[in-house]
GROMACS .gro file of N, CA and C in nm:
model
  192
    1UNK      N    1  -2.254  -0.623   6.319
    1UNK     CA    2  -2.350  -0.721   6.367
    1UNK      C    3  -2.278  -0.856   6.379
    2UNK      N    4  -2.299  -0.922   6.490
    2UNK     CA    5  -2.235  -1.050   6.516
    2UNK      C    6  -2.339  -1.162   6.509
    3UNK      N    7  -2.300  -1.273   6.451
    3UNK     CA    8  -2.390  -1.388   6.440
    3UNK      C    9  -2.390  -1.464   6.572
    4UNK      N   10  -2.507  -1.487   6.627
    4UNK     CA   11  -2.521  -1.562   6.752
    4UNK      C   12  -2.612  -1.682   6.727
    5UNK      N   13  -2.556  -1.803   6.720
    5UNK     CA   14  -2.639  -1.921   6.692
    5UNK      C   15  -2.744  -1.947   6.799
    6UNK      N   16  -2.725  -1.895   6.920
    6UNK     CA   17  -2.824  -1.915   7.026
    6UNK      C   18  -2.952  -1.835   7.000
    7UNK      N   19  -2.943  -1.734   6.914
    7UNK     CA   20  -3.060  -1.652   6.883
    7UNK      C   21  -3.141  -1.705   6.765
    8UNK      N   22  -3.097  -1.814   6.706
    8UNK     CA   23  -3.170  -1.871   6.591
    8UNK      C   24  -3.308  -1.917   6.636
    9UNK      N   25  -3.405  -1.897   6.550
    9UNK     CA   26  -3.541  -1.937   6.582
    9UNK      C   27  -3.574  -2.066   6.510
   10UNK      N   28  -3.629  -2.159   6.582
   10UNK     CA   29  -3.670  -2.287   6.526
   10UNK      C   30  -3.823  -2.286   6.516
   11UNK      N   31  -3.872  -2.210   6.420
   11UNK     CA   32  -4.015  -2.197   6.400
   11UNK      C   33  -4.070  -2.325   6.337
   12UNK      N   34  -4.200  -2.347   6.346
   12UNK     CA   35  -4.258  -2.465   6.282
   12UNK      C   36  -4.225  -2.474   6.133
   13UNK      N   37  -4.227  -2.360   6.063
   13UNK     CA   38  -4.195  -2.362   5.921
   13UNK      C   39  -4.047  -2.395   5.898
   14UNK      N   40  -3.959  -2.341   5.981
   14UNK     CA   41  -3.816  -2.371   5.967
   14UNK      C   42  -3.792  -2.520   5.987
   15UNK      N   43  -3.855  -2.579   6.085
   15UNK     CA   44  -3.841  -2.722   6.110
   15UNK      C   45  -3.895  -2.802   5.992
   16UNK      N   46  -4.010  -2.760   5.941
   16UNK     CA   47  -4.071  -2.828   5.825
   16UNK      C   48  -3.979  -2.822   5.703
   17UNK      N   49  -3.922  -2.705   5.676
   17UNK     CA   50  -3.831  -2.690   5.562
   17UNK      C   51  -3.703  -2.770   5.581
   18UNK      N   52  -3.646  -2.766   5.701
   18UNK     CA   53  -3.524  -2.842   5.728
   18UNK      C   54  -3.547  -2.992   5.708
   19UNK      N   55  -3.659  -3.042   5.759
   19UNK     CA   56  -3.690  -3.184   5.743
   19UNK      C   57  -3.703  -3.221   5.595
   20UNK      N   58  -3.773  -3.137   5.521
   20UNK     CA   59  -3.792  -3.164   5.379
   20UNK      C   60  -3.659  -3.160   5.302
   21UNK      N   61  -3.575  -3.063   5.334
   21UNK     CA   62  -3.445  -3.051   5.268
   21UNK      C   63  -3.357  -3.171   5.301
   22UNK      N   64  -3.363  -3.217   5.425
   22UNK     CA   65  -3.285  -3.336   5.461
   22UNK      C   66  -3.331  -3.459   5.383
   23UNK      N   67  -3.462  -3.470   5.359
   23UNK     CA   68  -3.515  -3.585   5.285
   23UNK      C   69  -3.491  -3.575   5.135
   24UNK      N   70  -3.517  -3.458   5.076
   24UNK     CA   71  -3.513  -3.442   4.930
   24UNK      C   72  -3.387  -3.378   4.877
   25UNK      N   73  -3.315  -3.306   4.961
   25UNK     CA   74  -3.198  -3.233   4.915
   25UNK      C   75  -3.229  -3.086   4.899
   26UNK      N   76  -3.133  -3.011   4.847
   26UNK     CA   77  -3.147  -2.866   4.834
   26UNK      C   78  -3.270  -2.825   4.752
   27UNK      N   79  -3.323  -2.707   4.783
   27UNK     CA   80  -3.434  -2.650   4.707
   27UNK      C   81  -3.389  -2.514   4.654
   28UNK      N   82  -3.445  -2.471   4.542
   28UNK     CA   83  -3.410  -2.339   4.488
   28UNK      C   84  -3.453  -2.226   4.584
   29UNK      N   85  -3.381  -2.116   4.580
   29UNK     CA   86  -3.414  -2.001   4.665
   29UNK      C   87  -3.558  -1.955   4.638
   30UNK      N   88  -3.600  -1.956   4.512
   30UNK     CA   89  -3.737  -1.913   4.479
   30UNK      C   90  -3.841  -2.000   4.549
   31UNK      N   91  -3.817  -2.130   4.557
   31UNK     CA   92  -3.911  -2.219   4.626
   31UNK      C   93  -3.909  -2.192   4.777
   32UNK      N   94  -3.791  -2.171   4.832
   32UNK     CA   95  -3.778  -2.140   4.975
   32UNK      C   96  -3.858  -2.014   5.008
   33UNK      N   97  -3.838  -1.908   4.930
   33UNK     CA   98  -3.908  -1.782   4.955
   33UNK      C   99  -4.059  -1.797   4.938
   34UNK      N  100  -4.099  -1.870   4.836
   34UNK     CA  101  -4.242  -1.894   4.813
   34UNK      C  102  -4.304  -1.965   4.932
   35UNK      N  103  -4.236  -2.065   4.983
   35UNK     CA  104  -4.287  -2.138   5.100
   35UNK      C  105  -4.294  -2.049   5.223
   36UNK      N  106  -4.193  -1.964   5.242
   36UNK     CA  107  -4.194  -1.872   5.356
   36UNK      C  108  -4.313  -1.776   5.349
   37UNK      N  109  -4.348  -1.737   5.229
   37UNK     CA  110  -4.458  -1.643   5.213
   37UNK      C  111  -4.595  -1.709   5.206
   38UNK      N  112  -4.604  -1.826   5.143
   38UNK     CA  113  -4.735  -1.882   5.110
   38UNK      C  114  -4.766  -2.019   5.169
   39UNK      N  115  -4.679  -2.078   5.251
   39UNK     CA  116  -4.710  -2.207   5.311
   39UNK      C  117  -4.846  -2.198   5.380
   40UNK      N  118  -4.933  -2.295   5.354
   40UNK     CA  119  -5.071  -2.291   5.406
   40UNK      C  120  -5.079  -2.274   5.557
   41UNK      N  121  -4.993  -2.340   5.630
   41UNK     CA  122  -5.002  -2.337   5.776
   41UNK      C  123  -4.917  -2.228   5.840
   42UNK      N  124  -4.804  -2.191   5.777
   42UNK     CA  125  -4.710  -2.102   5.844
   42UNK      C  126  -4.660  -1.986   5.759
   43UNK      N  127  -4.702  -1.976   5.634
   43UNK     CA  128  -4.653  -1.871   5.546
   43UNK      C  129  -4.697  -1.733   5.590
   44UNK      N  130  -4.612  -1.635   5.563
   44UNK     CA  131  -4.637  -1.497   5.606
   44UNK      C  132  -4.770  -1.444   5.554
   45UNK      N  133  -4.791  -1.448   5.423
   45UNK     CA  134  -4.915  -1.393   5.367
   45UNK      C  135  -5.033  -1.486   5.383
   46UNK      N  136  -5.009  -1.615   5.400
   46UNK     CA  137  -5.120  -1.710   5.415
   46UNK      C  138  -5.180  -1.708   5.555
   47UNK      N  139  -5.109  -1.650   5.652
   47UNK     CA  140  -5.157  -1.656   5.790
   47UNK      C  141  -5.194  -1.520   5.850
   48UNK      N  142  -5.180  -1.413   5.773
   48UNK     CA  143  -5.215  -1.281   5.827
   48UNK      C  144  -5.246  -1.185   5.715
   49UNK      N  145  -5.310  -1.078   5.750
   49UNK     CA  146  -5.338  -0.972   5.654
   49UNK      C  147  -5.221  -0.875   5.655
   50UNK      N  148  -5.148  -0.870   5.546
   50UNK     CA  149  -5.030  -0.783   5.541
   50UNK      C  150  -5.065  -0.640   5.504
   51UNK      N  151  -5.175  -0.623   5.433
   51UNK     CA  152  -5.215  -0.490   5.388
   51UNK      C  153  -5.339  -0.446   5.463
   52UNK      N  154  -5.345  -0.321   5.497
   52UNK     CA  155  -5.463  -0.268   5.564
   52UNK      C  156  -5.432  -0.214   5.702
   53UNK      N  157  -5.533  -0.166   5.770
   53UNK     CA  158  -5.519  -0.102   5.900
   53UNK      C  159  -5.446  -0.190   6.001
   54UNK      N  160  -5.473  -0.319   6.000
   54UNK     CA  161  -5.411  -0.410   6.097
   54UNK      C  162  -5.292  -0.486   6.039
   55UNK      N  163  -5.253  -0.454   5.917
   55UNK     CA  164  -5.142  -0.524   5.852
   55UNK      C  165  -5.010  -0.452   5.872
   56UNK      N  166  -4.911  -0.493   5.793
   56UNK     CA  167  -4.778  -0.433   5.803
   56UNK      C  168  -4.771  -0.296   5.738
   57UNK      N  169  -4.852  -0.274   5.639
   57UNK     CA  170  -4.852  -0.142   5.577
   57UNK      C  171  -4.991  -0.111   5.525
   58UNK      N  172  -5.013   0.015   5.503
   58UNK     CA  173  -5.144   0.062   5.457
   58UNK      C  174  -5.121   0.146   5.331
   59UNK      N  175  -5.212   0.137   5.239
   59UNK     CA  176  -5.197   0.212   5.114
   59UNK      C  177  -5.257   0.352   5.129
   60UNK      N  178  -5.216   0.441   5.040
   60UNK     CA  179  -5.267   0.578   5.045
   60UNK      C  180  -5.418   0.583   5.027
   61UNK      N  181  -5.469   0.493   4.944
   61UNK     CA  182  -5.615   0.491   4.922
   61UNK      C  183  -5.691   0.456   5.051
   62UNK      N  184  -5.632   0.375   5.134
   62UNK     CA  185  -5.699   0.337   5.259
   62UNK      C  186  -5.693   0.449   5.363
   63UNK      N  187  -5.594   0.535   5.353
   63UNK     CA  188  -5.579   0.644   5.448
   63UNK      C  189  -5.675   0.757   5.415
   64UNK      N  190  -5.695   0.784   5.286
   64UNK     CA  191  -5.777   0.897   5.241
   64UNK      C  192  -5.923   0.878   5.268
   0.00000   0.00000   0.00000
């Protein structure tokens, strides 16, 4: 796999995190991941249903 900087995505959350890091300095990986998952406006789990028929995965109990 080759790294292509032209394929980088500048999502609203990425821009928000970059701006904050430039202002405050480095953040711990745990905080970065938490923000990616739970940011109110752009976080993965905060903006969609990850579990269930329309989510990324479904549990066995929902199939039965």
